[in-house]
GROMACS .gro file of C-alpha atoms in nm:
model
  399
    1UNK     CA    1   6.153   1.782  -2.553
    2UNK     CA    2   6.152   1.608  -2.223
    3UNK     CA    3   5.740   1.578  -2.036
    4UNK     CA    4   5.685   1.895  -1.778
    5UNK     CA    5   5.775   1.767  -1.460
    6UNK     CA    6   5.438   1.719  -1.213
    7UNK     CA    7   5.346   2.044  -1.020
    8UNK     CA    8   5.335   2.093  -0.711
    9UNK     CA    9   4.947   1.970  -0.730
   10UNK     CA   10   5.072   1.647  -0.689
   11UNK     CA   11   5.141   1.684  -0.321
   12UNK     CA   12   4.735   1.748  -0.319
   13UNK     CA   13   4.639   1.436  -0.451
   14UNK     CA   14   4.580   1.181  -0.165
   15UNK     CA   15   4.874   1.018  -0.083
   16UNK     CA   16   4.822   0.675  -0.192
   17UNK     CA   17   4.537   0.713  -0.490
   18UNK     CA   18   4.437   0.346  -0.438
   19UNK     CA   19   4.369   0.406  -0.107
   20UNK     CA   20   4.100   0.720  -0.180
   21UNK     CA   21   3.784   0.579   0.019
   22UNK     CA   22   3.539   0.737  -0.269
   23UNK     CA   23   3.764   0.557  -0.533
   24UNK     CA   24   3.745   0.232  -0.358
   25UNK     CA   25   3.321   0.254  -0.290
   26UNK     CA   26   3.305   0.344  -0.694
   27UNK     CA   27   3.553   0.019  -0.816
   28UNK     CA   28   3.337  -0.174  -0.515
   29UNK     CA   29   2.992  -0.039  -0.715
   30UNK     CA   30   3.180  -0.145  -1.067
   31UNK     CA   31   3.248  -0.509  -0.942
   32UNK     CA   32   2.888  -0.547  -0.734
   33UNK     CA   33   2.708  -0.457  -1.103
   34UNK     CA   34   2.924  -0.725  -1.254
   35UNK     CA   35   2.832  -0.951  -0.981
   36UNK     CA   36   2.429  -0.878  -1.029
   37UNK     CA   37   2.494  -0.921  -1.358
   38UNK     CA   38   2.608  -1.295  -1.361
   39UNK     CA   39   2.334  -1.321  -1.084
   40UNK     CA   40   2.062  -1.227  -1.289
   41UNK     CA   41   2.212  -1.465  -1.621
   42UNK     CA   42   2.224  -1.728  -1.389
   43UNK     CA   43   1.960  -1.740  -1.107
   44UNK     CA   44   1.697  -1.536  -1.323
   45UNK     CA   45   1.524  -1.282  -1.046
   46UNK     CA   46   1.204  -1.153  -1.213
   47UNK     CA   47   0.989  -1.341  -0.981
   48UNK     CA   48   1.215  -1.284  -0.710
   49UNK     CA   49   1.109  -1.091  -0.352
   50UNK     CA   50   1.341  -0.856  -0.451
   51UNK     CA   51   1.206  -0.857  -0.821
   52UNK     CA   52   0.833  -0.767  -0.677
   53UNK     CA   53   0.930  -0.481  -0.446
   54UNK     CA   54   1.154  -0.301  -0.720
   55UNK     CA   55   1.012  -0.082  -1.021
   56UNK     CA   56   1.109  -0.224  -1.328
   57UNK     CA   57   1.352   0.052  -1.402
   58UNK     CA   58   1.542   0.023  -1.105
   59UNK     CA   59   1.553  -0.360  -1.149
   60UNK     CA   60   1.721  -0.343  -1.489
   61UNK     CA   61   1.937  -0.074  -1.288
   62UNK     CA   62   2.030  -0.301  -1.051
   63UNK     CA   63   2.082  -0.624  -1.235
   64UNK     CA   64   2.181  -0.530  -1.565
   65UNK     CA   65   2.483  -0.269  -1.542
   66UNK     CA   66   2.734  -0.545  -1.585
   67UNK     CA   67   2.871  -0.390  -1.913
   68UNK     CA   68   2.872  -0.024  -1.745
   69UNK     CA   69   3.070  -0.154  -1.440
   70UNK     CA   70   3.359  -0.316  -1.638
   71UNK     CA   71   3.355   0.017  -1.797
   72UNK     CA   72   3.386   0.208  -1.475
   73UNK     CA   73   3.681  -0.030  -1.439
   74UNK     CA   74   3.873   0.053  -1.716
   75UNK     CA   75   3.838   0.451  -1.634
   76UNK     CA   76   3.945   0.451  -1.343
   77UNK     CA   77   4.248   0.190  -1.434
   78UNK     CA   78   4.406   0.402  -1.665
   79UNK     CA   79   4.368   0.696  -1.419
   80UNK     CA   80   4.552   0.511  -1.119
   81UNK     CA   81   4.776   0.356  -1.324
   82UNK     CA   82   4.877   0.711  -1.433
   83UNK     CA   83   4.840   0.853  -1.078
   84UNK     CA   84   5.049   0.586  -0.963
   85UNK     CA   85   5.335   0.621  -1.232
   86UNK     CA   86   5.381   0.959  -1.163
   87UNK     CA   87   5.349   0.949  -0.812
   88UNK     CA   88   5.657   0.664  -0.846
   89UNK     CA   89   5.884   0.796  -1.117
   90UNK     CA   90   5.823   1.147  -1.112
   91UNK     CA   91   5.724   1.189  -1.489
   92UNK     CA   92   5.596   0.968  -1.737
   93UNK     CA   93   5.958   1.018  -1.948
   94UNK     CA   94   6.118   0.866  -1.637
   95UNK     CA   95   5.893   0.554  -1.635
   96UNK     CA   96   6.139   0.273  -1.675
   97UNK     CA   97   5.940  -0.023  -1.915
   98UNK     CA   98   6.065  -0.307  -1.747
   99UNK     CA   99   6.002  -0.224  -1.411
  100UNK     CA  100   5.656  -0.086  -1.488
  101UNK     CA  101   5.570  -0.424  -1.686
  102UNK     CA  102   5.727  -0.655  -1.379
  103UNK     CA  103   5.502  -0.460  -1.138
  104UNK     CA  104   5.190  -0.525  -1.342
  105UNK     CA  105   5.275  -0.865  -1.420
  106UNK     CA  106   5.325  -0.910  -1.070
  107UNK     CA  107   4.958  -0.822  -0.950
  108UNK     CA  108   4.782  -0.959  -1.264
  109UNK     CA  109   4.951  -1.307  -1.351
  110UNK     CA  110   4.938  -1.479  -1.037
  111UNK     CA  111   4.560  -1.501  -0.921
  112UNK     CA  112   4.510  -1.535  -1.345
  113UNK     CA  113   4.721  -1.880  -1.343
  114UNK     CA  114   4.529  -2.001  -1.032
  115UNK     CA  115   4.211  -1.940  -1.207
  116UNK     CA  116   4.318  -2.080  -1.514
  117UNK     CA  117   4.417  -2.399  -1.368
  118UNK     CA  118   4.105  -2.418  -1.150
  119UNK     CA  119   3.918  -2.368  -1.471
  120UNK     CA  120   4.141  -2.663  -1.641
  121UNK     CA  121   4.048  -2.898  -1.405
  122UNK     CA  122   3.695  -2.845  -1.351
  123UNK     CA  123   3.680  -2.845  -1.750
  124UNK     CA  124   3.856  -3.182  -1.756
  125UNK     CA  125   3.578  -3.296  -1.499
  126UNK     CA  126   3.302  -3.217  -1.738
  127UNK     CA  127   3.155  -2.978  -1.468
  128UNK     CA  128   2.830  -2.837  -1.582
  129UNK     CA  129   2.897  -2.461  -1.638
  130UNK     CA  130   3.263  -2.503  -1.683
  131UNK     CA  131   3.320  -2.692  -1.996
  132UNK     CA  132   3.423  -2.519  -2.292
  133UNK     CA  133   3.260  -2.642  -2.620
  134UNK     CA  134   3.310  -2.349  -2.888
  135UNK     CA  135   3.714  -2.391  -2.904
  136UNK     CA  136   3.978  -2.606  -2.704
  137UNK     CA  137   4.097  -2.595  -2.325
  138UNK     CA  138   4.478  -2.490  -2.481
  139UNK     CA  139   4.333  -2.213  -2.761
  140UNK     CA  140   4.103  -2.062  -2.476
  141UNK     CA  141   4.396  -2.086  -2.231
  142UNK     CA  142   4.647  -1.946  -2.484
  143UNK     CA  143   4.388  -1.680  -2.573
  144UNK     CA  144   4.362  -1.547  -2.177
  145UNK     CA  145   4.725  -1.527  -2.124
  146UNK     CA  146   4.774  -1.412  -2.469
  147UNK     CA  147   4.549  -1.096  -2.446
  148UNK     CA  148   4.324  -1.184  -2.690
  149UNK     CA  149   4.028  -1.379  -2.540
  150UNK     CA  150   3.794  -1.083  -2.658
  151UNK     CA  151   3.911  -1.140  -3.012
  152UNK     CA  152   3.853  -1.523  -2.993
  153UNK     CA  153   3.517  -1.494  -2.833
  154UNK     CA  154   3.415  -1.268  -3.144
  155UNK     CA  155   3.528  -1.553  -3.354
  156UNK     CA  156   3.387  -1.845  -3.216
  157UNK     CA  157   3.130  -1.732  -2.926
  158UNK     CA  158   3.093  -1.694  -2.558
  159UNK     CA  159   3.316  -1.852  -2.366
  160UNK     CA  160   3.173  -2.016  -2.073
  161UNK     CA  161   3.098  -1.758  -1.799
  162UNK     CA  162   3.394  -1.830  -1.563
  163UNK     CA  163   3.662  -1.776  -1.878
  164UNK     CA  164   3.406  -1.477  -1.991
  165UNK     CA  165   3.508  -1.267  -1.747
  166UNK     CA  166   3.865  -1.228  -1.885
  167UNK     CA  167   3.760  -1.050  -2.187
  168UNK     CA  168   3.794  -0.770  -1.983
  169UNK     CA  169   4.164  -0.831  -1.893
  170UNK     CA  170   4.244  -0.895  -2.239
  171UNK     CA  171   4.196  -0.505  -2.294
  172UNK     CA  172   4.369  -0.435  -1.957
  173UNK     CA  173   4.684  -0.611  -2.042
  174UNK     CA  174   4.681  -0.436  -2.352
  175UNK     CA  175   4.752  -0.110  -2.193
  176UNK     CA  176   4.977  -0.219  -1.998
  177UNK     CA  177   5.206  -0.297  -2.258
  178UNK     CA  178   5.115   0.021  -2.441
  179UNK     CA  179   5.162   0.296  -2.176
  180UNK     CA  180   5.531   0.213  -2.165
  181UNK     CA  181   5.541   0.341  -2.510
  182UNK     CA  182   5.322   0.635  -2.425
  183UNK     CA  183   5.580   0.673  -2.213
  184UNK     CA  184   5.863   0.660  -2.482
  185UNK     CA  185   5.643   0.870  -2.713
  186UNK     CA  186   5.625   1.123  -2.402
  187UNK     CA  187   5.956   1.151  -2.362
  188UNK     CA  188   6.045   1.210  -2.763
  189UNK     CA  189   5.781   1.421  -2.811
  190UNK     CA  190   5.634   1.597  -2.532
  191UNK     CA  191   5.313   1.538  -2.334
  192UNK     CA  192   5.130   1.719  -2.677
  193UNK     CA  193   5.120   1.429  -2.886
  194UNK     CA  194   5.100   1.180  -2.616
  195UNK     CA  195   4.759   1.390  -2.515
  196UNK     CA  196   4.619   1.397  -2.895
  197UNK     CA  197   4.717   1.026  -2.926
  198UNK     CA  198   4.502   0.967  -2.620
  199UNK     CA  199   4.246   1.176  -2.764
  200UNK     CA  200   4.253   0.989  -3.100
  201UNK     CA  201   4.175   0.700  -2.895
  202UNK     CA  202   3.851   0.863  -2.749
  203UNK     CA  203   3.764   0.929  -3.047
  204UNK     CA  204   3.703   0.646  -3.223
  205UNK     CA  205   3.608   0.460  -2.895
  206UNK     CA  206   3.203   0.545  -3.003
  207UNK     CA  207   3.312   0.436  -3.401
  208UNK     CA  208   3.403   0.077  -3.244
  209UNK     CA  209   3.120   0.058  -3.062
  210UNK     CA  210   2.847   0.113  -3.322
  211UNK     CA  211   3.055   0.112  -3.677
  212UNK     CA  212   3.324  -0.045  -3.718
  213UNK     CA  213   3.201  -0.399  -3.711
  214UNK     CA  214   2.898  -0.579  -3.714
  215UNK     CA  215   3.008  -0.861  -3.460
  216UNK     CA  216   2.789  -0.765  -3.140
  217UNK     CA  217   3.073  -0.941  -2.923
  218UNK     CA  218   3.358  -0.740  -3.075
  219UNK     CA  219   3.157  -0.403  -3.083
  220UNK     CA  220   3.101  -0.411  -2.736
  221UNK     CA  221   3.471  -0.556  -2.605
  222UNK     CA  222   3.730  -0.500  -2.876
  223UNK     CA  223   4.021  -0.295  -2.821
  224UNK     CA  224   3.917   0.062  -2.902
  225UNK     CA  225   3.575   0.006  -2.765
  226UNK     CA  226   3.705  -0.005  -2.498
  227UNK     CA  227   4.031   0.173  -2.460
  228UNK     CA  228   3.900   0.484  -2.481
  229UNK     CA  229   3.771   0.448  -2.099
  230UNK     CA  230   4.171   0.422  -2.001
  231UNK     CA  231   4.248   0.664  -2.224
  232UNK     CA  232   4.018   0.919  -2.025
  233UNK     CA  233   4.139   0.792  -1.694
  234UNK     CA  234   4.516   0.871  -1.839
  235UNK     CA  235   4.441   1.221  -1.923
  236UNK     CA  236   4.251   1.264  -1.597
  237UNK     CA  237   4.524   1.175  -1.384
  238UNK     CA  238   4.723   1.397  -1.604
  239UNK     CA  239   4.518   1.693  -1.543
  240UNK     CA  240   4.458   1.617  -1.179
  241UNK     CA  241   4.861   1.617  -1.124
  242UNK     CA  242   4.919   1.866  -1.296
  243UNK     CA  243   4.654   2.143  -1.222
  244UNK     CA  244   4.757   2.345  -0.901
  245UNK     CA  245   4.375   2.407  -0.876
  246UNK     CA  246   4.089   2.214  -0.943
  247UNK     CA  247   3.735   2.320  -0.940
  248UNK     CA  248   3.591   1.993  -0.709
  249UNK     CA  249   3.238   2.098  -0.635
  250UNK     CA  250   3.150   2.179  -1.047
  251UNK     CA  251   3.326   1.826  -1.124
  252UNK     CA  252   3.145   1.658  -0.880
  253UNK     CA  253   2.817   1.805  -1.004
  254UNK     CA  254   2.882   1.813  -1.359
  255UNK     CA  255   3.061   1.408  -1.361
  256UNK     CA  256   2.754   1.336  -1.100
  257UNK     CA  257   2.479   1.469  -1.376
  258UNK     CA  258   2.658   1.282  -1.644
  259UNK     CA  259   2.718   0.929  -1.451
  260UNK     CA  260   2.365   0.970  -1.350
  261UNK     CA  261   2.207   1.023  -1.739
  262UNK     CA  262   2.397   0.702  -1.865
  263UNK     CA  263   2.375   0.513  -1.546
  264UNK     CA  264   1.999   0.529  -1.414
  265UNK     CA  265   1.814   0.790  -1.699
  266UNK     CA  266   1.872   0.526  -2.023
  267UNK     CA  267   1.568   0.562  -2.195
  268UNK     CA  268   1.670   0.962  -2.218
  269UNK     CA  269   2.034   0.880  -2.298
  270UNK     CA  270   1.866   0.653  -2.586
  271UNK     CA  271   1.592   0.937  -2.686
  272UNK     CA  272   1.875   1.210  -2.691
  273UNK     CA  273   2.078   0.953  -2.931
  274UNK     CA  274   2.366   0.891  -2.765
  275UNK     CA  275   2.312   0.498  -2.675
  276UNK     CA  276   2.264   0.465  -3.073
  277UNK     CA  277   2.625   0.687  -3.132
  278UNK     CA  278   2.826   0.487  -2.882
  279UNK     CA  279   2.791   0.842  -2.688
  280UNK     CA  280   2.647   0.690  -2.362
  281UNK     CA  281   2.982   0.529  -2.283
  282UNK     CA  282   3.183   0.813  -2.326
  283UNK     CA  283   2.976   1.006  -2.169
  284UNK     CA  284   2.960   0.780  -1.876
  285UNK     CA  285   3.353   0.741  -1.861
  286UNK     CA  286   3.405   1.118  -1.889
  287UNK     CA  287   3.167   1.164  -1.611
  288UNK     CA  288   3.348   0.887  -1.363
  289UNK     CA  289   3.679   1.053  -1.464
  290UNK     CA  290   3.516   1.428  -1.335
  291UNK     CA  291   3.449   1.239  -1.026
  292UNK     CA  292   3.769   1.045  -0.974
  293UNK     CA  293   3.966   1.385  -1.047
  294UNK     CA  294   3.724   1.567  -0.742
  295UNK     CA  295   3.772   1.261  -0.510
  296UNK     CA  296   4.135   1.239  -0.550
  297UNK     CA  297   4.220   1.602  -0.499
  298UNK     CA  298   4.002   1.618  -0.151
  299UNK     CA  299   4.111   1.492   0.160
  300UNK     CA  300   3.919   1.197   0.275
  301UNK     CA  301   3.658   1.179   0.570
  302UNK     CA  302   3.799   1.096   0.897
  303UNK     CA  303   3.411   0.970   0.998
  304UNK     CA  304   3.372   0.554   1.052
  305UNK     CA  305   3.146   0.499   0.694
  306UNK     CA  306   2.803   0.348   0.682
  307UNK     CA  307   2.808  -0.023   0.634
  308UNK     CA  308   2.679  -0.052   0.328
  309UNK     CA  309   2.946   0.172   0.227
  310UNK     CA  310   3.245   0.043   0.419
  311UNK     CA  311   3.088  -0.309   0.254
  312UNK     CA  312   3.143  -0.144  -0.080
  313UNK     CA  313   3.483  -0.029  -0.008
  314UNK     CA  314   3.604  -0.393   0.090
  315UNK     CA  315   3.463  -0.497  -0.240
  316UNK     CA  316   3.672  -0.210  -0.429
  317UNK     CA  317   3.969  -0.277  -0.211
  318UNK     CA  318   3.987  -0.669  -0.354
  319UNK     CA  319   3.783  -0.572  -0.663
  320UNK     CA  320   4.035  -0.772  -0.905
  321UNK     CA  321   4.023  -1.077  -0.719
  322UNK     CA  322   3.622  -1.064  -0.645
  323UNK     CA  323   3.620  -1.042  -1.026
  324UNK     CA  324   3.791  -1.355  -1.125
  325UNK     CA  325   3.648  -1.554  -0.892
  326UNK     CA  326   3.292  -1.432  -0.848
  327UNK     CA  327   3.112  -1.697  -1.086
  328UNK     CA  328   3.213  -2.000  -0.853
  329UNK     CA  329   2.977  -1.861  -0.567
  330UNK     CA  330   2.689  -1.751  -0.817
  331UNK     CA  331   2.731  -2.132  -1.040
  332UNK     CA  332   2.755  -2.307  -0.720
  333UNK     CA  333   2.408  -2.098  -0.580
  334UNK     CA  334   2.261  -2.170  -0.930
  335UNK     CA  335   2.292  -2.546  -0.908
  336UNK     CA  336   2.061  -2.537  -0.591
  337UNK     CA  337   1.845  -2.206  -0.614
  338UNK     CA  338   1.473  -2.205  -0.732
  339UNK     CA  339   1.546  -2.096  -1.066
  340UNK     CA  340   1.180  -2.155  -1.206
  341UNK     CA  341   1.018  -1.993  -0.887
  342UNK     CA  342   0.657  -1.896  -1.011
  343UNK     CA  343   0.488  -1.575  -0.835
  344UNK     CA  344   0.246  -1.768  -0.643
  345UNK     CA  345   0.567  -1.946  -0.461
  346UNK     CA  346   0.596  -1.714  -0.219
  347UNK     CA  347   0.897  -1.955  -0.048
  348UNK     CA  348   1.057  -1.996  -0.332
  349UNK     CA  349   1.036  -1.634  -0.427
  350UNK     CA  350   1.243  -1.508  -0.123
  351UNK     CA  351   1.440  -1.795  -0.163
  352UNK     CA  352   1.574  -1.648  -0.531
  353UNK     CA  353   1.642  -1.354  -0.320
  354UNK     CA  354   1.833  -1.485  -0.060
  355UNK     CA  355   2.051  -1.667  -0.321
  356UNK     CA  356   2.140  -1.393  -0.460
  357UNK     CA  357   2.210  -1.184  -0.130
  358UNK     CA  358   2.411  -1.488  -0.039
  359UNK     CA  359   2.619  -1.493  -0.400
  360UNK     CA  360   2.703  -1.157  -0.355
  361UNK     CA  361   2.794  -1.191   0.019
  362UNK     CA  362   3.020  -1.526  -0.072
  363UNK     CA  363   3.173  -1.374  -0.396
  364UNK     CA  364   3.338  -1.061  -0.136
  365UNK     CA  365   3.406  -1.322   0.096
  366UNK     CA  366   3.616  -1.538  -0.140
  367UNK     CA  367   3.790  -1.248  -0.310
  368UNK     CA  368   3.880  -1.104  -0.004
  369UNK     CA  369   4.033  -1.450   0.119
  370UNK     CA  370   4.218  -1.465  -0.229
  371UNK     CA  371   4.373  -1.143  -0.199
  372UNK     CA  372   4.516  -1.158   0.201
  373UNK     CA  373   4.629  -1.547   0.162
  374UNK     CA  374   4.714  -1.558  -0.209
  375UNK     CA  375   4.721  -1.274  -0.474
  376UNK     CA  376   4.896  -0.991  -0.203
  377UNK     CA  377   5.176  -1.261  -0.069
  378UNK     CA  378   5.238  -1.311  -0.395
  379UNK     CA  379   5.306  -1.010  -0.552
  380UNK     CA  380   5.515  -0.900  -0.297
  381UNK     CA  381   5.739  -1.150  -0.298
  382UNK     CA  382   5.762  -1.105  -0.696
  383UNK     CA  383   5.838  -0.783  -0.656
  384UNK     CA  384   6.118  -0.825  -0.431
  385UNK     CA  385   6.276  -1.128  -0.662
  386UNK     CA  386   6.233  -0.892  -0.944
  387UNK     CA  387   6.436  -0.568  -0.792
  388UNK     CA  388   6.107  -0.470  -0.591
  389UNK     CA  389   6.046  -0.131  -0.548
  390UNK     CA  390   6.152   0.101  -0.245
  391UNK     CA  391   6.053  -0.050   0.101
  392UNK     CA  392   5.867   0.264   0.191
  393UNK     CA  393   5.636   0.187  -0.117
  394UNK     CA  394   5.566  -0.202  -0.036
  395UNK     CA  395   5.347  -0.195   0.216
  396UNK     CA  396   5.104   0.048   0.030
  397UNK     CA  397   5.072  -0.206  -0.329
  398UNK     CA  398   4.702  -0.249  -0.370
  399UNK     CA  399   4.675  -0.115  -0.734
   0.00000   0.00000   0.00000
């Protein structure tokens, strides 16, 4: 039986779901953890300014969500992926595989090969940071456009951090390939199974996480560890288009309550056993997929934003390109900061600080530039060599 056909709830969703300021200010959040993270790894800031004025709870907050953000990420990938296939095609039977895969080739693959080749080089130059010692140049570069660098960093080890970061779009480009046969199965089947295969996989998301393996590397980023984050987005862009009415205020509190117990209240999620089950991920995905199904069915704010949130919505807005290229800014700030800073230095001490201020400032700053003179250009025009897609769509491509 063909998929049901959206509802008319679809007209409710914002027009452009990439475009939702609150979805934008959450992926910006996801990408500044990521950023803190590599901060912290790199320019250690526990005797930092910064590190002196903050509790210690809210430091670890702050400088240690990395994993959570690239979680984030994934949820609320799978959910405007979804939003955006429907919103295209009309139905997820309609969803024509080659098209969808040309589109997401064309905004993944471009800024990936620059990176790649940056990477080459500066690996060929012996660059401290850059060179990769575990495996070779071609297996690692194989391995990133292969979709697979999470499975050969559970073999062999951690990458250096610049390739790291593409464990993350191993899992990504995963999906891609497999919604178009979500799609297929949606259009034998029904929406039914497609929804209880989606379900399977958030099921044994927690079962990868904590027992399926004993490799700490592959518990944390192997496939179903972490598809079951775009699995939730998928079914809550399902629900949102589909739903003529949506209860916003109880999704906002009840996704708000759980984001906030995983997020900032860890040592309860760990006390009420859910860090130990693999729970505290699910529970954190299920809560940013509440949220993104309340932000997306409510018209956005006409009022100018703060700065620090209009700051985090430029960082959402060219979130895939801050995240490829994010570790050049903090290696670079590394090779000069005062990474052994004692507490009596009070100099030095603000000085860690204002590195890493000025890594996250620089890391925005070079994304941004990426995106407007490289990645956007480019996918544009390989969507118009490829068939392209309506002209009324073009100008609003910033999935």
């Amino acid at each position: 039986m063909p998929a049901n056909r959206p509802s008319a709830a679809l007209a409710h969703i914002s027009m452009d779901a990439q475009r939702t300021p609150a979805i934008d200010a959450l992926r910006g959040c996801a990408v500044l953890c990521v950023v803190l993270l590599h901060i912290q790894i790199h320019m250690p800031q526990e005797q930092s300014l910064l590190a002196s004025m903050l509790p210690q709870t809210l430091f670890n907050i702050v400088f240690r969500s990395g994993y959570y953000g690239v979680i984030i990420f994934f949820v609320i990938s799978g959910f405007l992926v979804t939003c955006s296939a429907l919103e295209r095609w009309g139905s997820l039977d309609a969803v024509p595989w080659r098209a969808f895969l040309l589109r997401r080739a064309a905004r993944i693959y471009p800024c990936l090969l620059l990176l790649l080749i940056v990477l080459a080089a500066l690996h060929g130059l012996d660059a401290p940071g850059f060179v990769i010692e575990t495996t070779s140049l071609a297996r690692a570069a194989l391995a990133a456009l292969g979709m697979h660098l999470n499975w050969l960093e559970a073999r062999t080890g951690y990458l250096p951090a610049a390739w790291n970061v593409l464990w993350s779009l191993s899992v990504e480009e995963a999906f891609y390939l497999a919604f178009p046969l979500l799609c297929m199965l949606a259009l034998a089947t029904g929406e039914r199974l497609l929804k209880l295969t989606l379900l399977l996989f958030v099921a044994l998301g927690p079962f990868a996480r904590v027992a399926f393996t004993d490799n700490e590397i592959w518990a944390d980023h192997s496939y179903l560890s972490c598809l079951d984050g775009i699995a939730i987005g998928c079914l809550a862009a399902l629900y949102s288009t589909r739903a003529r009415h949506v209860p916003t205020r109880l999704f906002m509190l009840c996704g708000g309550v759980l984001f906030a117990l995983v997020f900032f209240l860890r040592k309860a999620t760990y006390a009420l056993g859910l860090t130990g089950a693999g729970l505290n991920v699910t529970a954190l995905e299920i809560g940013a997929a509440l949220l993104l199904i309340a932000w997306s069915r409510r018209r956005p704010s006409l009022e100018p934003p703060g700065l620090c949130l209009a700051f985090l919505r430029w960082m959402g807005v060219n979130s895939y390109e801050i995240y490829l290229t994010h570790m050049f800014p903090v290696m670079l700030l590394a090779s000069v900061s005062c990474r052994n800073a004692i507490a009596a230095d009070g100099w030095c001490s603000a000085a860690l600080s204002a590195s890493a201020a000025l890594a996250v400032l620089l890391s925005a700053l070079l994304g941004s530039l990426v995106a407007r003179y490289y990645s956007t250009p480019m996918r544009r025009r390989l969507t118009q060599l490829t068939g392209g897609l309506p002209r009324r769509r073009q100008a609003r491509m910033r999935a």
